[in-house]
Each structure stands twice: as C-alpha cells, then as structure tokens.
CSV table of C-alpha atoms and ligand atoms in Angstrom, one decimal:
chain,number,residue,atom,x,y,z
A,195,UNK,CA,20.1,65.1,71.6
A,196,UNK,CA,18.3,62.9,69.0
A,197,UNK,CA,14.5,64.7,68.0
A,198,UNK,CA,12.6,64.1,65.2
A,199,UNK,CA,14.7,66.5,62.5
A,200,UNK,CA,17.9,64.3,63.6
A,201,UNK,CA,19.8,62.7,60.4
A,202,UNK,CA,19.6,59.2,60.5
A,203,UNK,CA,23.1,58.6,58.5
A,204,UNK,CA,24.2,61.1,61.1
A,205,UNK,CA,23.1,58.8,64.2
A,206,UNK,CA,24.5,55.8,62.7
A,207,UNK,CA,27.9,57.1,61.9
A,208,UNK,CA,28.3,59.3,65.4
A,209,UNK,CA,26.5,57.1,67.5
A,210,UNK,CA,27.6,53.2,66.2
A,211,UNK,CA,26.0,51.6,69.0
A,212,UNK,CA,22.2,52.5,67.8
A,213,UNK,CA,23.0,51.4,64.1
A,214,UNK,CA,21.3,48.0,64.4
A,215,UNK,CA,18.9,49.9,66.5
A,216,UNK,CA,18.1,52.1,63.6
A,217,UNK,CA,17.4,48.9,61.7
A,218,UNK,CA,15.4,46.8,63.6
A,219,UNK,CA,12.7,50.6,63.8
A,220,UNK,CA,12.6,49.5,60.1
A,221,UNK,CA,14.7,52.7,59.5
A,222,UNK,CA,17.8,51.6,56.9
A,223,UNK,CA,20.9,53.5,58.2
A,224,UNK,CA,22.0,55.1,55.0
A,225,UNK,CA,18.8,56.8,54.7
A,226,UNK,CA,20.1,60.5,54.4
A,227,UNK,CA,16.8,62.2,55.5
A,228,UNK,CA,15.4,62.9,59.0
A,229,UNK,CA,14.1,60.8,61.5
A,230,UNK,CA,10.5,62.3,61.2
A,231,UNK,CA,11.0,61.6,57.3
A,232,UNK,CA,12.0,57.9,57.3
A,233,UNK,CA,9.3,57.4,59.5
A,234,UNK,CA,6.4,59.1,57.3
A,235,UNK,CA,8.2,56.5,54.6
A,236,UNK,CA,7.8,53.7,56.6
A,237,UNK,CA,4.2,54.7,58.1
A,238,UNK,CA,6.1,54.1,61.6
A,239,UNK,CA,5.5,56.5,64.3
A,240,UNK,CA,8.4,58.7,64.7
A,241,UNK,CA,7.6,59.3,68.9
A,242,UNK,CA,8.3,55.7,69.4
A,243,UNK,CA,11.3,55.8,67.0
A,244,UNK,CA,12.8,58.4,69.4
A,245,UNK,CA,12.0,57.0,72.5
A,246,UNK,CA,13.5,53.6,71.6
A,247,UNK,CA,16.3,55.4,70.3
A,248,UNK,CA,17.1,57.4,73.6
A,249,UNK,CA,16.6,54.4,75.4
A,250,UNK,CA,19.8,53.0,74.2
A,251,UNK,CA,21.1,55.9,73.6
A,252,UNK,CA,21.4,58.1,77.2
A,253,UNK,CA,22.3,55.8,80.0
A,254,UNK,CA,20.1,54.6,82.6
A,255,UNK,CA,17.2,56.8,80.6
A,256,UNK,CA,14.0,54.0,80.0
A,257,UNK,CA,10.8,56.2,79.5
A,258,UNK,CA,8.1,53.8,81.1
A,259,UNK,CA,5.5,56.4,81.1
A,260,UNK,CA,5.9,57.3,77.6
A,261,UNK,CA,6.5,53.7,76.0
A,262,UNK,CA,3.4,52.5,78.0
A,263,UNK,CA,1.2,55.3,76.4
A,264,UNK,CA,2.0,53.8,72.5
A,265,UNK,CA,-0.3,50.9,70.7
A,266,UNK,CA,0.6,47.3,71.8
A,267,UNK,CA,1.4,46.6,68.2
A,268,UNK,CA,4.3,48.8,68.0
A,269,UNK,CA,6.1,47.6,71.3
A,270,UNK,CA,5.3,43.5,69.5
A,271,UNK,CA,6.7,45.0,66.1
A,272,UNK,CA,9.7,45.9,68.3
A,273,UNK,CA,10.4,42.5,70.0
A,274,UNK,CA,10.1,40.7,67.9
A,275,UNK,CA,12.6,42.5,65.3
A,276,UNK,CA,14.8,42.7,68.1
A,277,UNK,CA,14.5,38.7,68.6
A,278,UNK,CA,15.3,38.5,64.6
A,279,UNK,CA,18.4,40.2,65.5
A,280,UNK,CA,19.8,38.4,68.0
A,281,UNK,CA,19.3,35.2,66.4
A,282,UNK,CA,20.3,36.2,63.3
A,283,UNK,CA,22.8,38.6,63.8
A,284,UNK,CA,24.2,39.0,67.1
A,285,UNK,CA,24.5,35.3,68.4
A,286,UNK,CA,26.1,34.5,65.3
A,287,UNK,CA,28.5,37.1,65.9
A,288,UNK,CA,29.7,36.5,69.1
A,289,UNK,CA,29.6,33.0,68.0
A,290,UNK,CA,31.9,33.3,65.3
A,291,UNK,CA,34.3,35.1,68.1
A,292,UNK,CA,34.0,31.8,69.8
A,293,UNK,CA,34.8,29.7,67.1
A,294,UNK,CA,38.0,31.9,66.7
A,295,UNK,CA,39.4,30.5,70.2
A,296,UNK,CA,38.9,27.2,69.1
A,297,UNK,CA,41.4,27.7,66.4
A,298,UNK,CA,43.9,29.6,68.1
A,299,UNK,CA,44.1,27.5,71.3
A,300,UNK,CA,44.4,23.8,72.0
A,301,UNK,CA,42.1,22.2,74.4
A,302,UNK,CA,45.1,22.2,77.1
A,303,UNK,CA,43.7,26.0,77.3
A,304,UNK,CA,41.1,24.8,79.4
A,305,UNK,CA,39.4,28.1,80.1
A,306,UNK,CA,38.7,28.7,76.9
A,307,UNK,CA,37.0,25.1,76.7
A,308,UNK,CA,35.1,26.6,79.3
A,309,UNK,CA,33.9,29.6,77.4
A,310,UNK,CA,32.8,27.8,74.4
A,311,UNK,CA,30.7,25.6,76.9
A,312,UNK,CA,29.5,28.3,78.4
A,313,UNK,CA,28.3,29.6,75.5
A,314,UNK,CA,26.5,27.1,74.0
A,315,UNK,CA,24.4,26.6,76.9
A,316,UNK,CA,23.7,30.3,77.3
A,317,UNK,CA,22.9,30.2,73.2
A,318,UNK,CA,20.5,27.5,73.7
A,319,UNK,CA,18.5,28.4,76.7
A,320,UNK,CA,18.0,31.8,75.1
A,321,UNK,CA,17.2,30.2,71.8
A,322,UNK,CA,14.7,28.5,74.0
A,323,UNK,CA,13.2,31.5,75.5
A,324,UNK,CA,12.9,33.2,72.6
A,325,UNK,CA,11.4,30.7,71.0
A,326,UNK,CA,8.5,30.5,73.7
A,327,UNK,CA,7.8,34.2,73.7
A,328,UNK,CA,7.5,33.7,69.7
A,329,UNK,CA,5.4,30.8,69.9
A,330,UNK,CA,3.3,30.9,72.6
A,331,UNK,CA,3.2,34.5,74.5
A,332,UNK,CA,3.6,36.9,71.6
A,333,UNK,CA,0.3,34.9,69.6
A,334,UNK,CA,-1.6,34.8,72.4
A,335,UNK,CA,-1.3,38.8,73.1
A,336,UNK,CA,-2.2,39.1,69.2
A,337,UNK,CA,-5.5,37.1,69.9
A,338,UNK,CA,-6.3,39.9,72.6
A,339,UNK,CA,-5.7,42.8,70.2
A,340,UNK,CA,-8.2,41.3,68.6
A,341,UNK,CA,-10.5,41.3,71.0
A,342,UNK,CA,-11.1,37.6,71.8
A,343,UNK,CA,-8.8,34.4,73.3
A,344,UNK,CA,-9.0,31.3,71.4
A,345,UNK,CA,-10.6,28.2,73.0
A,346,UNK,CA,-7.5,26.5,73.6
A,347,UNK,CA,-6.0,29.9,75.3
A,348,UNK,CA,-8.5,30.1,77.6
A,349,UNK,CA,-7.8,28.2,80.8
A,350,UNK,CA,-4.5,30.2,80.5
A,351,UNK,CA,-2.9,33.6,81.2
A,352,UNK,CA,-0.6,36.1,80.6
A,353,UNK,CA,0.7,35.2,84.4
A,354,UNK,CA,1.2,31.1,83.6
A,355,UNK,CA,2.4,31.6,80.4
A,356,UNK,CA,5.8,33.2,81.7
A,357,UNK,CA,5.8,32.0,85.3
A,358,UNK,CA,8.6,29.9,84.0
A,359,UNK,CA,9.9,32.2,81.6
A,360,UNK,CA,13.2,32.5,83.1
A,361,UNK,CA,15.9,35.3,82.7
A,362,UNK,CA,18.2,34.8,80.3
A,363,UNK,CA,20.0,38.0,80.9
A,364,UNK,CA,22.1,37.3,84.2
A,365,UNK,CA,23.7,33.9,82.6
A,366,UNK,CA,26.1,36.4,80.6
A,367,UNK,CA,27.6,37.4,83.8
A,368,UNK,CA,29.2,33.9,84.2
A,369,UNK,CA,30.5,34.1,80.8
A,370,UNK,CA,32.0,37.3,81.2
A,371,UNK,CA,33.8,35.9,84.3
A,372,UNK,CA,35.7,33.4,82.7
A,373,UNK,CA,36.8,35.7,80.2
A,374,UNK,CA,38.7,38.0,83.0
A,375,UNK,CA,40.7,34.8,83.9
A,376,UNK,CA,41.6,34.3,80.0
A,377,UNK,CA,42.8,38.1,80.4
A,378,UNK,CA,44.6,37.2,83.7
A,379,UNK,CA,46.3,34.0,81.6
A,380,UNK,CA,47.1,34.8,78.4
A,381,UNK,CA,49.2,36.9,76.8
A,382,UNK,CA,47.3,37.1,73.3
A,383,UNK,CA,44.6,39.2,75.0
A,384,UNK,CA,43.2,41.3,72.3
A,385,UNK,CA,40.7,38.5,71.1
A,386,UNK,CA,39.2,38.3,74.6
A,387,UNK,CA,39.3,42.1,74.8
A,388,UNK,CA,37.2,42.3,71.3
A,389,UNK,CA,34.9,39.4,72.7
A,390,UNK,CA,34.3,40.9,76.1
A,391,UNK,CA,33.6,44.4,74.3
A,392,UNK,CA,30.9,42.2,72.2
A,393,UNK,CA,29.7,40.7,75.6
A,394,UNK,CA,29.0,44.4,77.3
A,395,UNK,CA,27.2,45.6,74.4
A,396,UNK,CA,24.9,42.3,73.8
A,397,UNK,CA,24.4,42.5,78.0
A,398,UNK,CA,23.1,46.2,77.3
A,399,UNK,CA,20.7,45.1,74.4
A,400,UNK,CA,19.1,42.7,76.6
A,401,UNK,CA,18.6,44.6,79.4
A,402,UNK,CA,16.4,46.8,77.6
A,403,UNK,CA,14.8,43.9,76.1
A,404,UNK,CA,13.9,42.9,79.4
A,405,UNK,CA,13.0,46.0,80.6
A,406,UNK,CA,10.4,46.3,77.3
A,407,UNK,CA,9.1,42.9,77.8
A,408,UNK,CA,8.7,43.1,81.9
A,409,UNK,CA,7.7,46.8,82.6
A,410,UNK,CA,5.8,47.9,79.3
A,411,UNK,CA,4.4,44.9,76.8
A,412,UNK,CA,3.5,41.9,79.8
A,413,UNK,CA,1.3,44.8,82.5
A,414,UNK,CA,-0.4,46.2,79.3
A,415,UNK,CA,-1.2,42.9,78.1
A,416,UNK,CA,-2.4,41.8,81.2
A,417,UNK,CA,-4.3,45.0,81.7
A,418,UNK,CA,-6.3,43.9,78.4
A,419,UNK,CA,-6.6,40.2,79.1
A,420,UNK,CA,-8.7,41.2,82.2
A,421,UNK,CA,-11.0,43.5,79.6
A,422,UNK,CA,-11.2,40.5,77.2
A,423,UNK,CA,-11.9,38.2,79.8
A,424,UNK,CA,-14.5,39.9,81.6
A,425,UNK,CA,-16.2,40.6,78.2
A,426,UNK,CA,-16.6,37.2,77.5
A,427,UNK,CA,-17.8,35.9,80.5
A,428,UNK,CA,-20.5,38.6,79.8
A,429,UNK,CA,-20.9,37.0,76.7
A,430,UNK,CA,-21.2,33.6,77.6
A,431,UNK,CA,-23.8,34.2,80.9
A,432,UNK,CA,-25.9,36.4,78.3
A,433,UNK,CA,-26.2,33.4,75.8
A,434,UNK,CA,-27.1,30.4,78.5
A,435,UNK,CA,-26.9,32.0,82.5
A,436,UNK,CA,-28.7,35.5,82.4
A,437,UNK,CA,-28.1,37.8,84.8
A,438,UNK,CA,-31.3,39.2,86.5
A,439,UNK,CA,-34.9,37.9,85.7
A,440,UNK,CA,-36.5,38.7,82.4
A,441,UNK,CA,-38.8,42.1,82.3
A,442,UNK,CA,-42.4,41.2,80.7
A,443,UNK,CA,-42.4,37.6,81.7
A,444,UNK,CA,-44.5,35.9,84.4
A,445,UNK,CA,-44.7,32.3,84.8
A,446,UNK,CA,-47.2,30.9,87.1
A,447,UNK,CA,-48.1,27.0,88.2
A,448,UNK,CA,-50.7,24.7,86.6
A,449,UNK,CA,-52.2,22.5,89.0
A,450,UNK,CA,-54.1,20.6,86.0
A,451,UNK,CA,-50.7,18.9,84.0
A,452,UNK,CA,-48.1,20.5,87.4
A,453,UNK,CA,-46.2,22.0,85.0
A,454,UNK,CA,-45.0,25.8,85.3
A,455,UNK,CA,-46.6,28.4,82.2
A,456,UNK,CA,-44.6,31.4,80.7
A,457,UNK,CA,-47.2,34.4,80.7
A,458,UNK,CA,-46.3,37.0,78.4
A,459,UNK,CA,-47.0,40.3,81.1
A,460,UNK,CA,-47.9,43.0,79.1
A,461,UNK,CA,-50.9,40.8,77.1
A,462,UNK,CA,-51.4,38.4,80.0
A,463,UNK,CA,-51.0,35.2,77.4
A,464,UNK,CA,-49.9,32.1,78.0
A,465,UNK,CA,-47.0,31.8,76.1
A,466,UNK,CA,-44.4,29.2,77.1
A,467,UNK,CA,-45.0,25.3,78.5
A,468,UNK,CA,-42.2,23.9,80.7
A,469,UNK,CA,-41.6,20.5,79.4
A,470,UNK,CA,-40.4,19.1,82.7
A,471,UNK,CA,-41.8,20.0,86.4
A,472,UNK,CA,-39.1,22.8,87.1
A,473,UNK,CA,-39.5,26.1,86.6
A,474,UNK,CA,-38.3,28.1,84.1
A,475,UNK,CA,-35.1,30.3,85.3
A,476,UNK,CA,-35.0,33.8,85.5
A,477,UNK,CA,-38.7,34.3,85.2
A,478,UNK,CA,-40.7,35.9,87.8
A,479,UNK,CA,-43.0,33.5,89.8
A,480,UNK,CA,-46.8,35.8,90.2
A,481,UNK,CA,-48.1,35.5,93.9
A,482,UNK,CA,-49.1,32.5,95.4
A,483,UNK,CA,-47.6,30.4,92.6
B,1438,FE2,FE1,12.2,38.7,74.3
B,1439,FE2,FE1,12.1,37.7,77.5
C-alpha cells in the first residue's frame, strides 16, 4: 500500500512499472526519502502524488472523486509531463524495437513489414493528437485559469475544440494483433515477446491518460468555461447593453427642438440632450412623455 511515509527508491525498485511514473510527479527515483518528503522538496502536493501513483499502481482503481477535487494546474502539470514522455521516451522505445525487426528480417517477412507500417501510422496520428492538445486545448484551459478567453478563443469551446479529437488508444489493438501472427510464424519469438510486453504496458499508460484527460481535466474545464463565459457576457452588457433601467434618471420629451432630455431625479435637472430624436435606452420615460 503506497501512503505518504512510503520510500520512493523502494517503489521504484519493487514496483518497476511506476518508475517513470515517479518521474514525470517530478519525484527522481533515487531519492531515498519519503513520498511526503520529496514532495515538500518539490512544493508538489503529496495527495495527488499518491493518487496518481495508486492509479497505476492497483488495477482497475481510478479515483475520479478524489482527482476531480485537486487544482486544474496539477492535473495540466501531469499531462503534459506524461506527453514529454511518450514522445521522448516511450515512442522512441518501442520504436527502436521496431527498427530491430527491420534488421533481423528481410522484407519476404511480410508481417513484420506490416508492423513497422503499422507503427508509423499509429506514431504519427498520436504525434498529431498530442500536438493539438499542446497547442490548442491545453493553452486555451490556461487562459481560463486565468480568468478570461482571449479574443480569438472566443467563438470556441472546450466541446469544438476536441469534437475531432480522436482516440488514439484503440489503434494499438491492431498492432498488437499482428504481432500474435509473428508469434504464430516465427520461431525467433522472443523479440516479439519483449515488444508485445512494451505494447501492454504503453496500452496501460494511455488508458489512464485518457481516463485523466476525458473524466477529470475536460468536465472541470468545461465546468469553468461556463463561469468565465458567463462573467464576461456580464461584463460586456455592463459596458454597452445594461441590464435594467438606470435608478435616479428620468428623461422626458421636448416638444420645442423633439428631442428626448435626461433629468437627473433626485435634483429634477436637466442633465442630458439626446443628439438624435430617439430616446435614450434604459432611462425611465416620466408620465405622459
Ligand atoms: Fe493527452
Ligand atoms: Fe488525449
């Protein structure tokens, strides 16, 4: 059970698969002190540290509730370390796996021709959605943690930013389907053993990507995209449309230039002049006027 007095070196070396968890926290997995410790270090917050942790750590665990209830800025901080890594790290990885088959088979092997396809397509399209959650979703959710939408955001939303966002998680299972047949027709099949190992664990990463992205970051974000919004339509109709007439104001109609007068209420003084025929908005005609 990983809590907050947990040994980091102890999680990376018993439990391998969080290791590059540890390190996208911000947490480096030699550190020989707690979890609770690294994270005063860091100025993270060690809550979130375990709750990501357990999430890849206990299967089928995901604590919506609780990962909803953290700041905004921590679940961002996440994704997008967790984007570093697969482009960085992981991709490269599996990659280099790929590039391995190349070498060892001729192109007669036509399954593994296959893979290596495969992959490249399934490396660019999530290249490419990564990319647009860098470049266009994750900056726009920064603009509402700061309490506004730039002028060019606003005739969009959360919702038509990634109505085309695709998943990119299912594509592995095609990959991982051509590897069985390599298993079924070779008989060197320790490479696509160690490859389909690398497969399962990248397929489990992205899952809980997904899961971060879809059930905690986007409804919080749209939760305060509503606020935002609704904020600065106030804004706006309290600069040029009011809302409601204006208290202490009168106007009332001249017949001698037919023009309409703003009369200040509380003094009864003519005030105002309305340069054009119309009267003023949001002023309160007086009787018979
Ligand atoms: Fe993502
Ligand atoms: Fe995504």
């Amino acid at each position: 059970m990983i809590d907050k007095d947990s040994l980091v070196k102890d999680i990376a070396s018993d439990k391998r698969h969080l290791e590059s968890v540890i390190e996208r926290l911000g947490i480096k997995r030699q550190w020989h002190g707690s979890i609770e410790e690294a994270c005063i270090c860091n100025s993270s917050d060690p809550d979130f540290v375990i709750q990501i942790l357990k999430t890849f750590d206990e299967r089928g665990y995901f604590p919506r509730n609780e990962l909803y209830e953290f700041p905004l800025e921590y679940i961002l901080q996440y994704l997008r370390k967790t984007h570093d890594y697969y482009l960085n790290k992981r991709l490269p990885e599996i990659e280099q796996s790929v590039s391995f088959f190349k070498e060892h088979f001729t192109d007669n092997d036509f399954l593994h021709v296959i893979l290596s396809k495969l992959f490249s397509v399934y490396k660019k399209n999530l290249s490419e959605h990564i990319q647009q959650e860098e470049e266009i979703l994750f900056p726009y959710i920064d603009e509402l943690l700061k309490g506004n939408v730039p002028d060019n955001m606003q005739s969009t939303s959360i919702e038509a930013i990634t109505s085309e966002h695709e998943d990119v998680e299912d594509e592995l299972i095609e990959i991982r389907s051509v590897i069985v047949k390599c298993l079924r027709n070779t008989d060197d099949i320790l490479p696509f053993r160690i490859f389909l190992h690398q497969l399962n664990i990248f397929e489990n990463d992205l899952c809980k990507h997904a899961l971060v992205e879809g059930q905690v970051l986007l409804p919080r974000a749209i939760e305060l995209e509503k606020i935002i919004k609704s904020n600065l339509k106030e804004t706006k109709y309290g600069d040029g449309h009011r809302n409601g007439q204006v208290k202490k104001r009168s106007q009332t109609f001249n017949d001698y230039n037919n023009k309409f007068i703003k009369r200040d209420s509380e003094t009864g003084k003519f005030i105002d002049v309305k340069s054009d025929k119309k009267p003023f908005k949001g002023i309160r005609k007086e009787k018979g006027k």
